[in-house]
Each structure stands twice: as C-alpha cells, then as structure tokens.
XYZ file of C-alpha atoms in Angstrom:
423
model
C -30.819 -3.041 19.552
C -28.844 -0.121 20.929
C -25.111 -0.078 20.146
C -22.372 2.229 21.340
C -20.626 2.142 17.950
C -21.407 1.315 14.362
C -18.133 0.419 12.613
C -18.384 0.611 8.837
C -15.772 -1.698 7.330
C -14.466 -5.013 8.672
C -10.907 -4.404 7.539
C -7.867 -4.073 9.772
C -8.584 -0.536 11.027
C -12.230 -1.201 11.842
C -11.465 -4.571 13.424
C -8.749 -3.210 15.740
C -11.006 -0.343 16.790
C -13.998 -2.644 17.389
C -11.862 -5.032 19.443
C -10.545 -2.287 21.703
C -13.996 -0.792 22.162
C -15.291 -4.220 23.210
C -12.445 -4.411 25.731
C -13.784 -1.156 27.163
C -17.212 -2.713 27.589
C -18.799 -1.164 24.496
C -21.284 -2.939 22.252
C -20.258 -2.662 18.624
C -21.909 -3.530 15.328
C -19.488 -4.012 12.418
C -20.828 -4.006 8.865
C -19.111 -4.597 5.541
C -20.467 -4.456 2.013
C -18.307 -7.403 0.925
C -19.326 -11.001 1.624
C -16.384 -11.521 3.969
C -14.455 -9.855 6.779
C -10.828 -8.685 6.563
C -11.020 -6.000 3.905
C -8.019 -6.061 1.596
C -5.972 -8.364 3.843
C -8.536 -11.150 3.483
C -6.956 -14.543 2.841
C -8.717 -17.654 1.635
C -7.381 -21.178 2.031
C -7.417 -23.240 -1.149
C -5.430 -26.397 -1.855
C -3.843 -25.893 1.564
C -2.504 -22.490 0.477
C -3.500 -19.177 2.069
C -4.300 -16.998 -0.941
C -3.954 -13.214 -0.592
C -7.134 -12.387 -2.506
C -6.423 -8.658 -2.850
C -2.695 -8.793 -3.539
C 0.387 -9.556 -1.492
C 0.396 -8.385 2.121
C 3.681 -8.732 3.993
C 3.652 -7.494 7.553
C 6.660 -5.385 8.542
C 7.267 -2.777 11.213
C 9.859 -1.182 13.436
C 7.186 -0.237 15.979
C 7.633 -2.654 18.882
C 4.277 -1.703 20.383
C 2.474 -2.588 17.148
C 4.473 -5.809 16.760
C 3.603 -6.921 20.272
C -0.041 -6.002 19.710
C -0.483 -8.026 16.514
C 1.364 -10.987 18.029
C -1.453 -11.290 20.558
C -3.607 -12.603 17.722
C -1.228 -14.676 15.623
C 2.211 -16.220 15.312
C 4.403 -15.033 12.443
C 6.751 -17.107 10.357
C 10.200 -15.880 9.345
C 9.366 -14.876 5.777
C 11.707 -12.205 4.383
C 10.456 -10.289 1.365
C 13.061 -10.617 -1.407
C 11.333 -9.868 -4.722
C 12.859 -10.467 -8.135
C 12.465 -8.079 -11.079
C 12.204 -9.251 -14.679
C 13.184 -6.919 -17.522
C 12.923 -8.674 -20.894
C 15.090 -11.780 -20.323
C 17.103 -10.293 -17.465
C 16.469 -11.026 -13.772
C 17.475 -8.620 -11.015
C 17.227 -8.688 -7.240
C 15.242 -6.030 -5.388
C 15.649 -3.695 -3.642
C 18.516 -2.111 -5.587
C 21.574 -3.678 -3.973
C 24.977 -5.105 -4.854
C 23.372 -8.242 -6.317
C 21.397 -5.957 -8.644
C 24.426 -3.875 -9.644
C 26.715 -6.861 -10.037
C 24.272 -8.482 -12.458
C 23.642 -5.244 -14.349
C 27.255 -4.128 -14.824
C 29.378 -7.204 -14.070
C 31.060 -5.530 -11.097
C 31.855 -6.600 -7.546
C 32.495 -3.628 -5.255
C 30.319 -0.853 -3.810
C 32.818 1.721 -5.078
C 32.356 0.510 -8.662
C 28.567 0.674 -8.297
C 28.605 4.166 -6.808
C 30.897 5.413 -9.573
C 28.622 4.112 -12.330
C 25.450 5.502 -10.734
C 27.054 8.891 -10.093
C 28.510 9.095 -13.597
C 25.219 8.208 -15.280
C 23.134 10.484 -13.035
C 25.417 13.478 -13.620
C 25.348 12.871 -17.379
C 21.533 12.791 -17.362
C 21.244 16.048 -15.399
C 23.732 17.716 -17.768
C 21.720 16.488 -20.773
C 18.442 17.741 -19.304
C 19.884 21.189 -18.562
C 21.400 21.453 -22.050
C 18.046 20.632 -23.622
C 16.374 23.294 -21.486
C 19.053 25.846 -22.398
C 18.652 25.069 -26.114
C 14.955 25.865 -25.740
C 15.772 29.295 -24.349
C 15.822 28.573 -20.610
C 18.331 31.160 -19.378
C 18.307 29.804 -15.831
C 19.377 26.369 -17.086
C 22.147 27.900 -19.188
C 23.438 29.857 -16.197
C 23.243 26.746 -13.995
C 25.462 24.865 -16.477
C 28.027 27.650 -16.583
C 28.224 27.969 -12.807
C 28.601 24.226 -12.348
C 31.349 24.071 -14.958
C 33.260 27.020 -13.499
C 32.989 25.903 -9.882
C 33.445 22.192 -10.444
C 30.513 21.453 -8.162
C 28.325 18.387 -8.555
C 25.854 19.349 -11.276
C 23.096 17.556 -9.362
C 23.346 19.992 -6.435
C 20.405 22.366 -6.636
C 18.890 20.616 -9.671
C 15.096 20.662 -9.679
C 13.398 17.951 -11.723
C 10.356 18.987 -13.731
C 8.783 15.526 -13.680
C 9.240 11.999 -12.385
C 11.404 10.911 -15.309
C 13.913 13.695 -14.704
C 13.869 12.933 -10.998
C 14.486 9.230 -11.536
C 17.311 9.808 -14.012
C 18.971 12.335 -11.695
C 18.923 9.812 -8.843
C 19.647 6.514 -10.588
C 21.119 7.214 -14.000
C 19.917 5.670 -17.243
C 20.376 1.905 -16.685
C 18.571 1.457 -13.363
C 15.833 3.917 -14.273
C 15.073 2.418 -17.690
C 15.192 -1.214 -16.602
C 13.737 -1.179 -13.109
C 11.808 2.064 -12.526
C 10.284 3.583 -15.648
C 7.994 0.860 -17.013
C 6.830 -0.348 -13.600
C 6.011 3.197 -12.477
C 4.139 4.010 -15.684
C 2.011 0.881 -15.300
C 1.360 1.649 -11.645
C 0.145 5.187 -12.294
C -1.249 4.772 -15.805
C 0.790 7.703 -17.150
C 4.111 8.381 -18.815
C 6.837 9.273 -16.317
C 7.164 12.679 -18.004
C 3.552 13.368 -17.026
C 3.986 12.422 -13.372
C 5.149 14.836 -10.659
C 8.736 14.542 -9.464
C 7.778 14.247 -5.785
C 6.493 10.686 -6.266
C 10.139 9.591 -6.232
C 11.810 11.651 -3.535
C 14.658 9.179 -3.303
C 15.581 5.675 -4.436
C 16.679 3.079 -1.870
C 20.168 2.088 -3.041
C 21.914 -0.420 -0.819
C 25.574 -1.038 -1.433
C 25.551 -4.423 0.286
C 24.669 -7.932 -0.912
C 21.316 -8.066 0.883
C 17.982 -8.839 -0.806
C 15.772 -8.056 2.210
C 13.308 -5.530 0.789
C 12.365 -3.931 4.106
C 14.550 -2.214 6.666
C 12.095 -2.864 9.488
C 13.108 -4.784 12.608
C 10.085 -7.115 12.522
C 8.756 -8.933 9.473
C 6.792 -12.019 8.506
C 3.571 -13.626 7.342
C 0.954 -14.726 9.901
C 0.835 -18.493 10.160
C -2.654 -19.495 9.062
C -3.334 -16.323 7.070
C -4.654 -12.846 7.825
C -8.329 -13.754 8.045
C -7.622 -15.675 11.243
C -6.338 -12.445 12.834
C -9.497 -10.555 11.908
C -11.676 -13.350 13.309
C -9.918 -13.045 16.649
C -10.118 -9.258 16.632
C -13.856 -9.407 15.939
C -14.304 -12.105 18.610
C -15.582 -14.568 16.015
C -12.974 -17.040 17.223
C -12.856 -15.674 20.770
C -12.242 -18.246 23.456
C -13.007 -18.235 27.166
C -9.486 -17.109 28.006
C -9.958 -13.931 25.973
C -13.212 -13.256 27.772
C -11.435 -13.636 31.080
C -8.924 -10.995 30.004
C -11.557 -8.330 30.356
C -13.560 -8.208 27.137
C -16.914 -7.296 28.627
C -18.414 -5.695 25.553
C -19.700 -7.373 22.394
C -19.095 -7.323 18.653
C -21.764 -8.232 16.115
C -20.725 -8.606 12.468
C -22.860 -8.285 9.329
C -21.399 -8.803 5.864
C -23.010 -8.005 2.496
C -24.381 -4.915 4.193
C -24.100 -1.620 2.320
C -23.892 1.431 4.604
C -26.027 3.700 2.400
C -28.836 1.141 2.410
C -28.394 0.166 6.055
C -28.499 3.562 7.773
C -31.341 6.080 7.733
C -30.367 8.994 5.506
C -31.350 12.629 5.304
C -30.308 14.872 2.391
C -27.771 12.288 1.261
C -25.982 11.897 4.622
C -26.755 9.780 7.711
C -29.583 11.242 9.747
C -29.130 12.027 13.423
C -29.616 10.339 15.815
C -28.020 7.405 13.989
C -30.450 4.591 13.303
C -30.577 1.684 10.910
C -33.585 1.158 8.679
C -34.403 -1.904 10.825
C -34.423 0.113 14.059
C -30.967 -0.389 15.569
C -29.494 2.746 17.120
C -25.866 3.931 17.508
C -24.276 6.590 19.645
C -21.294 7.008 17.316
C -20.004 5.821 13.957
C -16.541 4.855 12.734
C -16.485 5.087 8.946
C -13.577 3.443 7.097
C -14.984 3.834 3.603
C -14.371 6.730 1.227
C -14.876 10.019 3.037
C -16.296 11.663 -0.104
C -18.834 8.835 -0.425
C -19.994 9.439 3.169
C -20.882 13.001 2.218
C -22.511 11.888 -1.032
C -19.706 13.495 -3.103
C -21.145 16.943 -2.413
C -17.745 18.606 -2.998
C -16.760 16.325 -5.874
C -15.084 12.929 -5.887
C -11.563 12.109 -4.757
C -9.427 10.051 -7.122
C -7.771 6.688 -6.606
C -5.795 4.025 -8.432
C -7.376 0.613 -8.642
C -6.131 -2.939 -9.174
C -7.354 -5.998 -11.011
C -6.325 -9.536 -10.087
C -6.197 -12.701 -12.169
C -5.742 -15.756 -9.960
C -5.057 -19.212 -11.336
C -5.082 -22.515 -9.485
C -2.353 -24.854 -10.762
C -2.937 -28.256 -9.121
C -0.358 -29.985 -11.358
C 2.418 -27.395 -10.869
C 4.405 -27.546 -7.646
C 6.585 -24.457 -8.129
C 5.708 -21.878 -10.778
C 8.334 -19.154 -10.348
C 10.487 -20.028 -7.346
C 9.693 -16.828 -5.429
C 6.661 -15.284 -3.758
C 6.928 -11.965 -5.635
C 8.258 -11.402 -9.157
C 7.943 -7.891 -10.622
C 7.688 -7.251 -14.364
C 9.228 -3.866 -15.038
C 8.814 -3.398 -18.794
C 5.850 -1.311 -19.899
C 4.649 -3.732 -22.596
C 3.724 -6.422 -20.060
C 0.397 -5.227 -18.625
C 0.718 -6.693 -15.129
C 3.180 -5.360 -12.572
C 3.872 -8.581 -10.720
C 3.029 -12.237 -10.246
C 2.436 -13.560 -6.741
C 2.954 -17.248 -5.948
C 1.141 -17.555 -2.658
C 2.574 -20.808 -1.310
C 6.051 -19.279 -0.992
C 4.829 -16.809 1.638
C 4.500 -19.743 4.018
C 7.238 -21.986 2.584
C 4.705 -24.395 1.123
C 6.091 -27.610 -0.296
C 2.925 -29.564 -1.073
C 1.565 -30.443 -4.478
C -0.007 -27.689 -6.543
C 0.366 -23.930 -6.494
C -1.696 -20.773 -6.976
C -0.542 -17.595 -8.723
C -2.024 -14.129 -9.058
C -1.226 -11.562 -11.737
C -1.697 -7.994 -10.537
C -2.843 -5.345 -13.010
C -2.940 -1.630 -12.101
C -6.106 0.031 -13.353
C -7.670 3.435 -13.745
C -10.311 4.036 -11.120
C -13.855 5.120 -11.846
C -16.896 5.433 -9.637
C -17.996 1.990 -8.510
C -14.543 0.408 -8.827
C -12.556 -0.779 -5.829
C -10.308 2.064 -4.601
C -6.846 0.880 -3.516
C -4.429 3.811 -3.575
C -5.300 7.460 -2.875
C -4.011 9.822 -5.568
C -2.264 12.113 -3.099
C -1.474 14.916 -5.522
C -2.068 18.583 -4.759
C -5.556 18.692 -6.281
C -6.876 15.662 -4.409
C -5.210 16.534 -1.117
C -6.821 19.977 -1.247
C -10.221 18.409 -1.863
C -9.675 15.992 1.019
C -8.941 18.904 3.359
C -12.332 20.364 2.438
C -14.008 17.058 3.213
C -12.088 16.880 6.477
C -13.590 20.246 7.455
C -17.047 18.781 6.816
C -16.138 15.751 8.912
C -14.829 17.865 11.797
C -18.098 19.769 11.883
C -20.390 16.781 11.520
C -19.925 15.305 14.995
C -20.108 11.781 16.412
C -18.469 10.263 13.318
C -14.853 9.125 13.164
C -13.072 8.535 9.871
C -10.280 5.968 9.703
C -8.107 3.923 7.371
C -6.772 4.570 3.886
C -10.124 5.652 2.501
C -11.512 7.508 5.485
C -8.280 9.463 5.972
C -7.285 9.493 2.276
C -3.768 8.387 3.084
C -1.566 5.466 2.098
C -0.982 3.231 5.119
C 1.056 0.081 5.580
C -0.556 -2.482 7.862
C 1.484 -1.492 10.897
C 0.516 2.139 10.338
C -3.148 1.127 10.156
C -2.874 -0.581 13.551
C -0.994 2.365 15.088
C -3.568 4.849 13.745
C -6.479 2.736 15.009
C -4.944 2.449 18.480
C -4.298 6.196 18.510
C -7.951 6.777 17.677
C -8.984 4.442 20.478
C -6.892 6.481 22.935
C -8.470 9.702 21.677
C -12.015 8.570 22.464
C -11.448 6.903 25.836
C-alpha cells in the first residue's frame, strides 16, 4: 500500500503528528517496536488501577492551546502533584516551601527561612573560596579580600566548579545534604563533585505553605489513563462523530515492528524511495527514535540515562504510603522514588500497586529515557542534525529524535509546530 507518511514510534509525539496528518487527509502508517502503543506514557489497567508502566506522568502546562488540544481527547481530574521526600526517618514536603523549612528548622516565618538559607549559603561559599585559596588559587584569595573589604554578598560573582558547589551556594548545607545531594547522585550515577554546575541553575524555593509541585495553570491526570488518549489520537477508538469532524485520512498501526527490519536499507540507512520489505511505500518519514540509531551510529553514539522499574501488586494492602509520589533522597537507598498509582486517580478500592524507580546507566540496547545534554553530547547531536537536514524527506521528533528533554505539554506543542511546518 502507498502511504503519505511512515511514523516511527507510537508515543505522544508520533500519535499527535499522525492524528493531524489524518485530519489533513493523509494516509499514515504508525509502527512501534514495543508490543503496545503510547510509548513511555502507556498505562495499563490492573485491579481497577491505571498503572503508569514507565514511571509517573503528571500532565501540567501553562499553554492554553496545548491544554485545550489535549482536552479534546480526555477529561482530566483535579490531581495536584505534592510529593513527599524521605531522608532517613525524616519526612519533608516538596517542592522546597515553608512546610519543608518549618519541619527542618522548627520555624514559622518566611523571614526566618530566608535568613537560615542565606546564612548557610554564604558560609559554604566562604568555605569553598578559603579552600581554593589555601591550594594557591590567587583569584579566590583576592575574591575573599574584596568581599570582606566591600561588605558585599560573597555569593555575588561566585562561580561554582561543580554541582555540589552550586547546590551549596544556592541552598546551604541542610537542604542540599538532605534533599538534593543523594537524589541527584542517584539520578545521574555520579558524585555531585563530578557533575557540572549548570545542571542546577537555580533551586525553586517557595516561601509560602504550598505543596503544589508545579507552577503551571493547568494540571491533572487523565481519567481512564493515558493509553485511552493515544487510542483516540490514532483513531483506534475513533467514533463517527470524529469522522464527521473532518478526518478524511487514515491511520494504520503496527506494534512489535522494528524500524531497521521493517524498512529497506542501503549502507545502513533507509533506502530511497522509502519502501518496506513487504512492499509498502512512503513519501515521507517521521522518526521519533534515537537520531544516532537512524544513521547507524556513523558519528558515534549519543549518551542517555536509563531507568529500571520494579512494580508490585498488593491486593491485600489498601494504602501503602498515603501519597502518589514519595522520593527517597539518601544515596544508600538505590531507588529514587516509590509511586503508588491509585492515588493519581483518588482510588479508594481494595488493593494497591506500587512501583520503585531505579536510575540506571545506559548502554546500547537499553531503554533511553533522558538525554545527557552535556557539551560533548550536544555537540555530537548537532553533527547528526546536519546529517538529518541534508537527508531529506525525514522528520525527527520527540525526546530521542531531537535529543532534548521534553515534558508532555512540550511534546504536544513541538508536534503541532512540526505539523504547521509541513502543511
């Protein structure tokens, strides 16, 4: 069969793009190597609970256009993300707010919290500069003298050499040690002293008693789970009313279909004109997999962080932890958080399901979750992007295709922008 587009990847980006192309009268084939649609936002209903198979996904946005778009395919509940952090036997509210500071220091007012953070942060910067000066760093010694003579805030003009120095200069010792250091080291698989400072450009302190993690205007969990959204986008659950709204094209979906085995190849890349090994033909391709994989890693491989999930059904436990998301911030506990899925949709029935989330080093063949957007990898991506720009008739989208961290609303916005660009 002849198709206008082959969309590689049935995740959110590919599904939005395929849907909009079908609205324009295009015939689209969507393939995915997994045995299901939805990519990383795939949810599976078990025990009456929508389980986020690939980790917690909480939709939030301040983009009204995106919010109105996604609401065409689902209704959202009023879930507000308010995670709890566990450090040894201490529990703290996130994000860092007056509930956090009150528990940590037994205080009540924003002024008290600001004073403690400022005092600790200044002391840490002074300590760091003294250590540098003692090792012969003349610039650090001069910086200390100037700050002392002028009375200026010693943090002004301070440049952290690594993430640990950056975190201490922003938060002081208590917040950094208890709520940032261990969690960050688990997430990245390295000591904070080995990580670049730019990873933490700022820390979101809120001097109000508000546990809402996101600042966005719109927030919630789709009633019925995320997979239902993808089914509607891919017209799997399309009804006559949707057809009447002008969807004149078609979408065909194939799962357990690996792109490299599906498409005819030449010298390690898809041959032109684009054809499948079974004889289907495609005018254009949208590729949402790893851009370096598309080009058979000819310039080397980009790096990612991966995740591992341990999910446990607990039919005899009605409420395991009392919150949807609980972070574990000490380094010695190998997982970063435990998700209790029923709380995303205010479940009250018998039984519960939890998932422990473990950050993992990525190697070829593992699932890539987070691009390692450091200088080395970003430079390599730019070289791949040059190859992509010169290849023709192939679009690259999503986290992996564009080697960029996206929230779900950003994925939708980027997919719609791509749709506009190819009209």
